[in-house]
Amino acid sequence: MLRQASRLLLPRGALCQALSSQQQLLQHATHPWEQQQTRSKSDAPNVPSVPAADTTSFVHDPLDGYGSAAEVISQADVLVSASEAASDAVVLAAQAASWPGTRAFIDVLMMTHESMGLPWFEAIALSNLVIKLALMPLTVITQKEAPKMAAMRAEAEGLQKINLQMSQAKSAGEYEKLYHEYTEKMAEFKRRNKGGMVKSLLIPAMGIAQAALFISQFSAVQMLAKDKLPAMTHEGALWFTDLTMPDPFYGLPIICSIATLAMVRSGSFSDAMGQMPGGNAGMMKKMMTGVAFIMIPAGGYASSAVALLWASNALISAGQNMLLAHPGVRRLLGLPIKGVVQQPKSAEEGGSWIEQLGPQLENLNPFAQKKARRPAAAAGAALPPPPGTRVAVNYLPHKPRRKGKSS
């Protein structure tokens, strides 16, 4: 509209001159804040530029005063070699002062620590777990044979009871009757349990082997901690970083006590687990319960490495017992589903093993048996003695010399 109006009012030459002057004004026009910035720059004084400071002179060299990097590396190698030599000396001294079982477990610990690169607290727990897993087949076999051994023990105690009645027989007829009953039951017992006599030694042998193994583990860890193995002083965990010193917060002794109670409650010392024969399981449970409570005050004298060994051993045993007590696992391994083995009647009636020991020792006494058989001998019965008893040789009385004829 403006252009049309300008064309009508202005001539052509004047119109072109006005448009060109308008474009020049638009090119040189700027925003007000740009104009102010330009004005401030022009009004600023001319300040000479300052060169940047050299900051490299203020950086501290960590190797300053220690020589070159090669010298520092060589000194570190010397320290590492000295530490390894000290560790080797401690291990050799511990092995020299121990028996073969302890030496073998020290080798197992060192192999676990060095070959796998584990810290000492993990090496102790892992080696304990590996040994428990290696003994797992023997534990399963022992539990399979536990019911058979309990039945054999009940029959053997029944035969022993008959033998005791034979020694106390008051007449020849009673003695003969008991003698025939004893021989028949003994023959049946031997026929039925032909290979069970050797297997009956499996349960006590397993208990002795486990005790010897734990003593070896305990001695090995105690010797290394007592001799201050360098790596053990800083390769602990959590609050017990120094395995050579007792736990200052009594955390490990409390864990040992709880783990021992869990092991007892899980059935470690029971006939079902095949660990304790006869009526000794209850006595062993009471003893281990007392040991669990004694561990808390005694933990202030044992090193953290020993406490860690005991706690890991008890926890692994409790977990193993809980696993073997599961019905599905017992069915898979061919173990009896009922995890309870019936106690023999004689053991239940006789009370504890100390009360049962008196009649057994009296039965083994040949003088008491001879005194008990006097009524049967007085009745004129010429019967064989009870099997397994000593036979006293009766010599004829010395005849007095006849006086010679006097000359």
Coordinates of N, CA and C in Angstrom, one line a residue, residues 29 44 52 58 68 76 94 109 150 174 198 218 223 227 229 246 300 303 328 337 347 359-360 366 373 378 388 399:
A29 N 21.9 -0.2 11.8 CA 21.1 -0.2 13.1 C 21.5 -1.4 14.0
A44 N 36.9 1.4 28.2 CA 37.8 0.7 29.1 C 39.2 1.1 28.9
A52 N 50.4 -16.4 31.8 CA 49.9 -17.5 32.7 C 51.0 -18.0 33.6
F58 N 54.5 -26.2 41.3 CA 53.9 -26.4 42.6 C 53.4 -27.8 42.8
S68 N 65.0 -42.8 41.7 CA 64.2 -43.0 40.5 C 63.1 -44.1 40.7
A76 N 60.6 -52.2 46.6 CA 59.4 -52.9 46.9 C 59.5 -54.4 46.7
A94 N 56.2 -74.2 62.0 CA 54.9 -74.9 62.4 C 54.9 -76.3 62.0
L109 N 45.9 -75.6 53.8 CA 45.6 -74.2 54.0 C 46.5 -73.3 53.1
A150 N 22.3 -100.6 65.5 CA 21.5 -100.5 66.7 C 20.8 -101.9 66.9
E174 N 18.0 -125.2 85.3 CA 17.9 -123.8 84.8 C 19.1 -123.4 84.0
V198 N 32.4 -106.6 61.1 CA 33.4 -105.6 60.6 C 32.7 -104.2 60.5
F218 N 42.6 -77.8 64.1 CA 42.7 -76.9 65.2 C 44.2 -76.6 65.5
M223 N 48.8 -73.0 65.4 CA 50.2 -72.8 65.3 C 50.5 -71.6 64.4
D227 N 52.4 -68.2 65.8 CA 53.7 -67.7 65.3 C 53.6 -66.4 64.5
L229 N 51.8 -65.4 61.6 CA 52.0 -65.4 60.1 C 51.7 -64.0 59.6
P246 N 42.9 -62.3 69.6 CA 41.5 -62.6 70.0 C 40.5 -61.5 69.5
G300 N 38.0 -64.9 74.8 CA 38.9 -63.8 74.9 C 40.4 -64.3 75.0
S303 N 42.6 -67.1 69.5 CA 42.8 -66.2 68.4 C 41.5 -66.2 67.5
G328 N 13.2 -86.0 51.5 CA 13.5 -86.2 50.1 C 15.0 -86.6 49.8
I337 N 13.8 -93.4 56.1 CA 13.0 -92.2 56.2 C 12.8 -91.7 57.6
A347 N 19.2 -100.8 77.3 CA 19.8 -99.5 77.6 C 18.8 -98.5 78.2
P359 N 27.2 -104.2 86.2 CA 26.9 -105.6 85.9 C 27.8 -106.2 84.9
Q360 N 28.2 -105.4 83.9 CA 29.1 -106.0 82.9 C 30.5 -106.3 83.4
P366 N 35.9 -113.7 86.9 CA 35.7 -115.2 87.0 C 35.4 -115.6 88.4
R373 N 28.0 -120.1 90.4 CA 27.8 -121.4 89.9 C 27.8 -122.5 91.0
A378 N 26.7 -127.8 93.3 CA 26.4 -128.6 94.5 C 25.3 -129.6 94.2
G388 N 32.6 -118.0 76.7 CA 33.3 -116.7 76.9 C 33.8 -116.5 78.2
K399 N 47.7 -135.2 98.8 CA 47.5 -136.3 99.7 C 48.7 -136.4 100.7

